[in-house]
Amino acid sequence: MKTWYKSFIISIVAMFLFLVTLPQNTKAEEDVLNIEADAAILVEAETGKILYQKNIDAVLGIASMTKMMTEYLLLEAIHEGRVKWDQEYAVSEYVYKISQKRDLSNVPLRKDGKYTVRELYEAMAIYSANGATVAIAEIVGGSETNFVKMMNEKAKELGLKDYKFVNATGLNNKDLGGLHPAGSGDNEENVMSARAVATLAYHLYHEFPEILETASIPRKYFREGTDDQIKMDNWNWMLPGLVAAYEGVDGIKTGYTEFAGYCFTGTAERNGMRFITVVMNAKTNGKGTHLSRFEQTRKMLDYAFSNYTVQQLYPKDYMTKKHKTIIVQKGKEKEVSIATKQPLSLVIKRGEEKKYKPVVVMEKETLTAPVKKGQKVGYMYVKYEGTDYGYLTKEGEKAAQVDIVTKQAVEKANGFVLAMRAIGELFSDIWHGASNAIKGLF
């Protein structure tokens, strides 16, 4: 028998033995929601707590969900005063050519036209207009090539992992007619993981909540009342009055290319709870359609709103038995009471209150007088005794904890009191030392 053949047989046998001896807990986690998508994630919006996940670190196409990063950079520029809403933009040759492609989502822009930043932003956020998106990239970055560099730098700054931006729109570079940003391939597309997309949406919502004011508009006319008037129906069909309307949905961004499939980053709020969802290459019965991304999103939102509730787990002024006071040095009192500064409330699964146990983290072992009332000495969070997928960000994790503070002020003791206290402690030490010595003799 030839050596290579013997080696092949041995390898097959070894692999078989390895597989049959694997422990049972190595099985893939069951997809309890049966989400038909290459990747999906559901998070609680205020803290970024992950409630459901499927393949969330796989790097996949994101199509026009890309525009969330374009929106982020524009809104950041607006807030910093570098760009103004009423600022006018003169159409470049590149933007003109892209905007005329009616096989892509677009509002045609005139070659000699001037458009405000707000007009372009609304066309991008509502209608996913690609020419308008490149215009915004030019406004903020000077060129789309420089803007793409800004996109990748911002992703790194936000702590995202598993991403690559090659253009501002999410189109395949081949659709840009050879005018795609320098440094990217002719057929490249933007890619991210579901975790990274959700994290971007989380930052967008928390840092620029006004994003939802525009993202929630079901339909609007571009340049209403002019010869250039175009009706813009929002591609997010889960908004009120549209095909797949769902109560509470008010954002954020859809996407589709042949490479990425049907994608959607959604968010919805009801009864004081908000959730963020992402589906990538969504399908229904094995087939991808415009509606499939909304049907899979509906499954996650139904699950979230039916099974979770906002609940106060621990009240204000709560403290565990082991941490009711902290020592105060040089104070009129030798210790001071401590407790939580505010109630600890979280979105939790119904009936699982007892699975959340308090964990106290003391940042100080002692205090030195004078001590102010309400002085922070540590914090408290809860540990979930169940399947825990963690949080999207460290900032979100901190939002799920409360400060521990002093309940009273403690003044500094005067010199006489401190001297007498020191003398007393000295005699106490001498007495204990003498007592231990006597015991040692007997």
Short mmCIF file of N, CA, C and O in Angstrom, two decimals, residues 88-180:
data_model
loop_
_atom_site.label_atom_id
_atom_site.label_comp_id
_atom_site.label_asym_id
_atom_site.label_seq_id
_atom_site.Cartn_x
_atom_site.Cartn_y
_atom_site.Cartn_z
N GLU A 88 -25.54 74.62 0.99
CA GLU A 88 -25.86 74.17 -0.36
C GLU A 88 -24.69 73.42 -1.00
O GLU A 88 -23.53 73.74 -0.76
N TYR A 89 -25.06 72.45 -1.80
CA TYR A 89 -24.07 71.60 -2.48
C TYR A 89 -24.27 71.72 -3.99
O TYR A 89 -25.40 71.56 -4.49
N ALA A 90 -23.19 71.98 -4.72
CA ALA A 90 -23.22 72.01 -6.17
C ALA A 90 -22.82 70.63 -6.68
O ALA A 90 -21.77 70.08 -6.30
N VAL A 91 -23.62 70.05 -7.54
CA VAL A 91 -23.48 68.65 -7.96
C VAL A 91 -22.20 68.42 -8.76
O VAL A 91 -21.93 69.11 -9.76
N SER A 92 -21.40 67.44 -8.34
CA SER A 92 -20.19 67.07 -9.07
C SER A 92 -20.55 66.16 -10.23
O SER A 92 -21.65 65.59 -10.28
N GLU A 93 -19.66 66.01 -11.19
CA GLU A 93 -19.89 65.15 -12.34
C GLU A 93 -20.14 63.70 -11.90
O GLU A 93 -21.02 63.01 -12.44
N TYR A 94 -19.37 63.24 -10.93
CA TYR A 94 -19.52 61.88 -10.40
C TYR A 94 -20.90 61.68 -9.79
O TYR A 94 -21.62 60.72 -10.12
N VAL A 95 -21.31 62.59 -8.93
CA VAL A 95 -22.62 62.48 -8.27
C VAL A 95 -23.73 62.55 -9.30
O VAL A 95 -24.73 61.80 -9.22
N TYR A 96 -23.58 63.41 -10.29
CA TYR A 96 -24.59 63.52 -11.34
C TYR A 96 -24.78 62.19 -12.05
O TYR A 96 -25.90 61.72 -12.24
N LYS A 97 -23.67 61.56 -12.44
CA LYS A 97 -23.76 60.29 -13.17
C LYS A 97 -24.41 59.20 -12.33
O LYS A 97 -25.25 58.44 -12.82
N ILE A 98 -24.02 59.10 -11.05
CA ILE A 98 -24.62 58.07 -10.18
C ILE A 98 -26.10 58.34 -9.97
O ILE A 98 -26.93 57.41 -10.00
N SER A 99 -26.48 59.60 -9.78
CA SER A 99 -27.88 59.92 -9.48
C SER A 99 -28.82 59.67 -10.65
O SER A 99 -30.03 59.56 -10.47
N GLN A 100 -28.27 59.57 -11.86
CA GLN A 100 -29.10 59.32 -13.04
C GLN A 100 -29.41 57.85 -13.25
O GLN A 100 -30.23 57.50 -14.10
N LYS A 101 -28.77 56.98 -12.49
CA LYS A 101 -28.99 55.54 -12.65
C LYS A 101 -30.30 55.13 -11.96
O LYS A 101 -30.35 54.94 -10.75
N ARG A 102 -31.35 54.99 -12.72
CA ARG A 102 -32.66 54.68 -12.15
C ARG A 102 -32.81 53.20 -11.82
O ARG A 102 -33.80 52.81 -11.18
N ASP A 103 -31.86 52.34 -12.24
CA ASP A 103 -31.90 50.95 -11.82
C ASP A 103 -31.41 50.81 -10.38
O ASP A 103 -31.58 49.76 -9.75
N LEU A 104 -30.81 51.89 -9.87
CA LEU A 104 -30.42 51.97 -8.46
C LEU A 104 -31.42 52.87 -7.76
O LEU A 104 -32.13 53.65 -8.39
N SER A 105 -31.46 52.81 -6.44
CA SER A 105 -32.33 53.72 -5.69
C SER A 105 -31.73 55.11 -5.79
O SER A 105 -30.59 55.34 -5.39
N ASN A 106 -32.50 56.07 -6.31
CA ASN A 106 -31.96 57.40 -6.56
C ASN A 106 -33.04 58.46 -6.66
O ASN A 106 -34.19 58.16 -7.01
N VAL A 107 -32.67 59.69 -6.40
CA VAL A 107 -33.42 60.87 -6.83
C VAL A 107 -32.50 61.58 -7.82
O VAL A 107 -31.39 61.97 -7.47
N PRO A 108 -32.91 61.71 -9.08
CA PRO A 108 -32.04 62.34 -10.08
C PRO A 108 -31.71 63.78 -9.70
O PRO A 108 -32.60 64.56 -9.35
N LEU A 109 -30.45 64.09 -9.74
CA LEU A 109 -29.99 65.44 -9.42
C LEU A 109 -29.57 66.15 -10.70
O LEU A 109 -28.98 65.56 -11.59
N ARG A 110 -29.88 67.44 -10.78
CA ARG A 110 -29.51 68.22 -11.96
C ARG A 110 -28.01 68.51 -11.96
O ARG A 110 -27.43 68.77 -10.90
N LYS A 111 -27.44 68.50 -13.14
CA LYS A 111 -26.00 68.76 -13.27
C LYS A 111 -25.66 70.16 -12.76
O LYS A 111 -24.60 70.37 -12.16
N ASP A 112 -26.54 71.12 -13.01
CA ASP A 112 -26.30 72.49 -12.58
C ASP A 112 -27.10 72.84 -11.33
O ASP A 112 -27.25 74.01 -10.97
N GLY A 113 -27.62 71.80 -10.65
CA GLY A 113 -28.48 72.05 -9.48
C GLY A 113 -27.71 72.29 -8.20
O GLY A 113 -26.52 71.95 -8.09
N LYS A 114 -28.40 72.91 -7.24
CA LYS A 114 -27.86 73.08 -5.90
C LYS A 114 -28.87 72.54 -4.90
O LYS A 114 -30.06 72.80 -5.02
N TYR A 115 -28.38 71.78 -3.95
CA TYR A 115 -29.24 71.09 -3.00
C TYR A 115 -28.72 71.31 -1.58
O TYR A 115 -27.51 71.34 -1.35
N THR A 116 -29.66 71.43 -0.64
CA THR A 116 -29.23 71.60 0.75
C THR A 116 -28.83 70.26 1.34
O THR A 116 -29.25 69.19 0.86
N VAL A 117 -28.04 70.32 2.38
CA VAL A 117 -27.62 69.10 3.08
C VAL A 117 -28.83 68.35 3.59
O VAL A 117 -28.89 67.11 3.51
N ARG A 118 -29.83 69.08 4.10
CA ARG A 118 -31.02 68.40 4.62
C ARG A 118 -31.76 67.64 3.53
O ARG A 118 -32.22 66.51 3.75
N GLU A 119 -31.89 68.23 2.34
CA GLU A 119 -32.54 67.53 1.23
C GLU A 119 -31.81 66.23 0.89
O GLU A 119 -32.45 65.19 0.70
N LEU A 120 -30.51 66.32 0.81
CA LEU A 120 -29.71 65.14 0.47
C LEU A 120 -29.80 64.08 1.56
O LEU A 120 -29.90 62.88 1.28
N TYR A 121 -29.77 64.54 2.82
CA TYR A 121 -29.86 63.61 3.96
C TYR A 121 -31.19 62.87 3.96
O TYR A 121 -31.24 61.64 4.15
N GLU A 122 -32.28 63.59 3.73
CA GLU A 122 -33.60 62.96 3.72
C GLU A 122 -33.72 61.96 2.57
O GLU A 122 -34.30 60.88 2.73
N ALA A 123 -33.15 62.31 1.42
CA ALA A 123 -33.18 61.38 0.28
C ALA A 123 -32.41 60.10 0.60
O ALA A 123 -32.82 59.00 0.21
N MET A 124 -31.32 60.24 1.33
CA MET A 124 -30.52 59.07 1.72
C MET A 124 -31.22 58.25 2.78
O MET A 124 -31.33 57.02 2.68
N ALA A 125 -31.70 58.91 3.84
CA ALA A 125 -32.27 58.20 4.99
C ALA A 125 -33.62 57.56 4.68
O ALA A 125 -33.94 56.48 5.21
N ILE A 126 -34.43 58.20 3.86
CA ILE A 126 -35.77 57.70 3.56
C ILE A 126 -35.76 56.79 2.33
O ILE A 126 -36.31 55.69 2.36
N TYR A 127 -35.12 57.25 1.26
CA TYR A 127 -35.22 56.57 -0.02
C TYR A 127 -33.94 55.83 -0.40
O TYR A 127 -33.86 55.22 -1.46
N SER A 128 -32.93 55.89 0.45
CA SER A 128 -31.65 55.24 0.21
C SER A 128 -31.00 55.71 -1.10
O SER A 128 -30.34 54.95 -1.79
N ALA A 129 -31.20 56.99 -1.43
CA ALA A 129 -30.71 57.55 -2.68
C ALA A 129 -29.18 57.53 -2.71
O ALA A 129 -28.52 58.13 -1.87
N ASN A 130 -28.63 56.87 -3.72
CA ASN A 130 -27.19 56.65 -3.76
C ASN A 130 -26.41 57.89 -4.22
O ASN A 130 -25.34 58.19 -3.68
N GLY A 131 -26.94 58.61 -5.21
CA GLY A 131 -26.28 59.83 -5.63
C GLY A 131 -26.22 60.84 -4.50
O GLY A 131 -25.19 61.49 -4.27
N ALA A 132 -27.32 60.98 -3.77
CA ALA A 132 -27.36 61.89 -2.63
C ALA A 132 -26.36 61.47 -1.55
O ALA A 132 -25.76 62.32 -0.87
N THR A 133 -26.17 60.17 -1.40
CA THR A 133 -25.23 59.65 -0.41
C THR A 133 -23.79 60.03 -0.76
O THR A 133 -23.01 60.46 0.10
N VAL A 134 -23.43 59.87 -2.04
CA VAL A 134 -22.09 60.25 -2.46
C VAL A 134 -21.90 61.75 -2.30
O VAL A 134 -20.82 62.23 -1.92
N ALA A 135 -22.96 62.52 -2.54
CA ALA A 135 -22.89 63.98 -2.35
C ALA A 135 -22.55 64.30 -0.90
O ALA A 135 -21.70 65.16 -0.62
N ILE A 136 -23.17 63.60 0.03
CA ILE A 136 -22.90 63.82 1.46
C ILE A 136 -21.45 63.44 1.78
O ILE A 136 -20.77 64.13 2.54
N ALA A 137 -20.98 62.36 1.16
CA ALA A 137 -19.59 61.96 1.37
C ALA A 137 -18.64 63.06 0.92
O ALA A 137 -17.63 63.35 1.59
N GLU A 138 -18.96 63.69 -0.20
CA GLU A 138 -18.12 64.79 -0.71
C GLU A 138 -18.21 66.01 0.19
O GLU A 138 -17.21 66.71 0.41
N ILE A 139 -19.37 66.28 0.73
CA ILE A 139 -19.55 67.43 1.62
C ILE A 139 -18.74 67.26 2.90
O ILE A 139 -18.03 68.16 3.34
N VAL A 140 -18.82 66.08 3.49
CA VAL A 140 -18.15 65.83 4.78
C VAL A 140 -16.67 65.54 4.61
O VAL A 140 -15.83 66.03 5.38
N GLY A 141 -16.32 64.75 3.58
CA GLY A 141 -14.95 64.29 3.45
C GLY A 141 -14.14 64.95 2.35
O GLY A 141 -12.95 64.68 2.22
N GLY A 142 -14.81 65.78 1.52
CA GLY A 142 -14.10 66.39 0.40
C GLY A 142 -14.13 65.53 -0.84
O GLY A 142 -14.27 66.02 -1.96
N SER A 143 -14.00 64.23 -0.66
CA SER A 143 -14.11 63.25 -1.73
C SER A 143 -14.60 61.94 -1.12
O SER A 143 -14.47 61.73 0.10
N GLU A 144 -15.17 61.07 -1.95
CA GLU A 144 -15.63 59.80 -1.41
C GLU A 144 -14.45 58.96 -0.95
O GLU A 144 -14.54 58.24 0.04
N THR A 145 -13.32 59.07 -1.64
CA THR A 145 -12.12 58.32 -1.23
C THR A 145 -11.70 58.70 0.18
O THR A 145 -11.44 57.82 1.02
N ASN A 146 -11.68 59.98 0.48
CA ASN A 146 -11.31 60.43 1.83
C ASN A 146 -12.39 60.06 2.83
O ASN A 146 -12.11 59.71 3.98
N PHE A 147 -13.64 60.13 2.39
CA PHE A 147 -14.76 59.79 3.28
C PHE A 147 -14.70 58.33 3.69
O PHE A 147 -14.97 57.99 4.84
N VAL A 148 -14.34 57.45 2.76
CA VAL A 148 -14.21 56.02 3.09
C VAL A 148 -13.13 55.81 4.15
O VAL A 148 -13.28 54.99 5.06
N LYS A 149 -12.06 56.57 4.04
CA LYS A 149 -11.02 56.51 5.06
C LYS A 149 -11.59 56.93 6.41
O LYS A 149 -11.33 56.29 7.45
N MET A 150 -12.42 57.97 6.42
CA MET A 150 -13.06 58.42 7.66
C MET A 150 -13.99 57.35 8.21
O MET A 150 -14.08 57.17 9.43
N MET A 151 -14.69 56.65 7.34
CA MET A 151 -15.61 55.59 7.76
C MET A 151 -14.87 54.49 8.50
O MET A 151 -15.28 54.04 9.58
N ASN A 152 -13.76 54.04 7.93
CA ASN A 152 -12.98 52.98 8.56
C ASN A 152 -12.34 53.44 9.86
O ASN A 152 -12.27 52.68 10.84
N GLU A 153 -11.89 54.68 9.90
CA GLU A 153 -11.31 55.22 11.13
C GLU A 153 -12.36 55.34 12.23
O GLU A 153 -12.09 55.05 13.40
N LYS A 154 -13.56 55.78 11.85
CA LYS A 154 -14.63 55.92 12.85
C LYS A 154 -15.06 54.55 13.37
O LYS A 154 -15.33 54.39 14.57
N ALA A 155 -15.10 53.56 12.50
CA ALA A 155 -15.45 52.20 12.93
C ALA A 155 -14.46 51.72 13.99
O ALA A 155 -14.85 51.14 15.01
N LYS A 156 -13.19 51.98 13.76
CA LYS A 156 -12.16 51.58 14.73
C LYS A 156 -12.34 52.36 16.03
O LYS A 156 -12.25 51.79 17.13
N GLU A 157 -12.61 53.65 15.92
CA GLU A 157 -12.81 54.49 17.11
C GLU A 157 -14.00 54.02 17.95
O GLU A 157 -13.97 54.07 19.18
N LEU A 158 -15.04 53.55 17.28
CA LEU A 158 -16.24 53.07 17.98
C LEU A 158 -16.06 51.66 18.55
O LEU A 158 -16.96 51.14 19.19
N GLY A 159 -14.91 51.07 18.29
CA GLY A 159 -14.64 49.74 18.82
C GLY A 159 -15.25 48.61 18.02
O GLY A 159 -15.38 47.48 18.51
N LEU A 160 -15.63 48.89 16.77
CA LEU A 160 -16.20 47.84 15.93
C LEU A 160 -15.11 46.85 15.52
O LEU A 160 -13.94 47.21 15.40
N LYS A 161 -15.51 45.64 15.30
CA LYS A 161 -14.62 44.61 14.77
C LYS A 161 -15.29 43.98 13.56
O LYS A 161 -16.51 44.04 13.40
N ASP A 162 -14.52 43.37 12.71
CA ASP A 162 -15.06 42.66 11.55
C ASP A 162 -15.82 43.60 10.62
O ASP A 162 -17.05 43.54 10.50
N TYR A 163 -15.10 44.48 9.95
CA TYR A 163 -15.72 45.42 9.02
C TYR A 163 -14.72 45.82 7.95
O TYR A 163 -13.50 45.72 8.13
N LYS A 164 -15.23 46.27 6.82
CA LYS A 164 -14.42 46.92 5.80
C LYS A 164 -15.33 47.76 4.92
O LYS A 164 -16.27 47.26 4.32
N PHE A 165 -15.06 49.06 4.89
CA PHE A 165 -15.81 49.98 4.04
C PHE A 165 -14.98 50.32 2.81
O PHE A 165 -13.81 50.69 2.92
N VAL A 166 -15.59 50.19 1.64
CA VAL A 166 -14.90 50.53 0.39
C VAL A 166 -15.62 51.65 -0.36
O VAL A 166 -15.06 52.21 -1.32
N ASN A 167 -16.85 51.98 0.04
CA ASN A 167 -17.56 53.13 -0.52
C ASN A 167 -18.60 53.63 0.47
O ASN A 167 -18.82 53.00 1.51
N ALA A 168 -19.23 54.74 0.17
CA ALA A 168 -20.15 55.39 1.11
C ALA A 168 -21.58 54.89 1.00
O ALA A 168 -22.39 55.12 1.89
N THR A 169 -21.90 54.16 -0.08
CA THR A 169 -23.29 53.81 -0.36
C THR A 169 -23.69 52.40 0.03
O THR A 169 -24.84 52.14 0.40
N GLY A 170 -22.76 51.45 -0.11
CA GLY A 170 -23.10 50.03 0.07
C GLY A 170 -23.31 49.31 -1.24
O GLY A 170 -23.54 48.10 -1.26
N LEU A 171 -23.23 50.05 -2.36
CA LEU A 171 -23.32 49.41 -3.67
C LEU A 171 -22.08 48.56 -3.93
O LEU A 171 -21.06 48.73 -3.27
N ASN A 172 -22.18 47.68 -4.91
CA ASN A 172 -20.97 47.03 -5.39
C ASN A 172 -20.20 48.06 -6.21
O ASN A 172 -20.79 48.84 -6.95
N ASN A 173 -18.90 48.08 -6.09
CA ASN A 173 -18.09 49.07 -6.81
C ASN A 173 -18.32 49.05 -8.32
O ASN A 173 -18.14 50.07 -8.99
N LYS A 174 -18.73 47.90 -8.85
CA LYS A 174 -18.95 47.81 -10.29
C LYS A 174 -20.11 48.71 -10.73
O LYS A 174 -20.19 49.12 -11.90
N ASP A 175 -21.02 49.05 -9.79
CA ASP A 175 -22.15 49.92 -10.11
C ASP A 175 -21.77 51.40 -10.13
O ASP A 175 -22.61 52.25 -10.45
N LEU A 176 -20.54 51.70 -9.77
CA LEU A 176 -20.11 53.10 -9.71
C LEU A 176 -19.39 53.53 -10.99
O LEU A 176 -18.76 54.59 -11.03
N GLY A 177 -19.50 52.72 -12.01
CA GLY A 177 -19.02 53.12 -13.33
C GLY A 177 -17.55 53.44 -13.41
O GLY A 177 -17.15 54.36 -14.15
N GLY A 178 -16.73 52.72 -12.68
CA GLY A 178 -15.30 52.96 -12.71
C GLY A 178 -14.86 54.16 -11.91
O GLY A 178 -13.67 54.52 -11.90
N LEU A 179 -15.78 54.78 -11.20
CA LEU A 179 -15.46 55.98 -10.41
C LEU A 179 -15.39 55.69 -8.91
O LEU A 179 -15.44 56.60 -8.09
N HIS A 180 -15.29 54.41 -8.57
CA HIS A 180 -15.27 54.02 -7.16
C HIS A 180 -14.03 54.58 -6.46
O HIS A 180 -13.03 54.91 -7.10
#
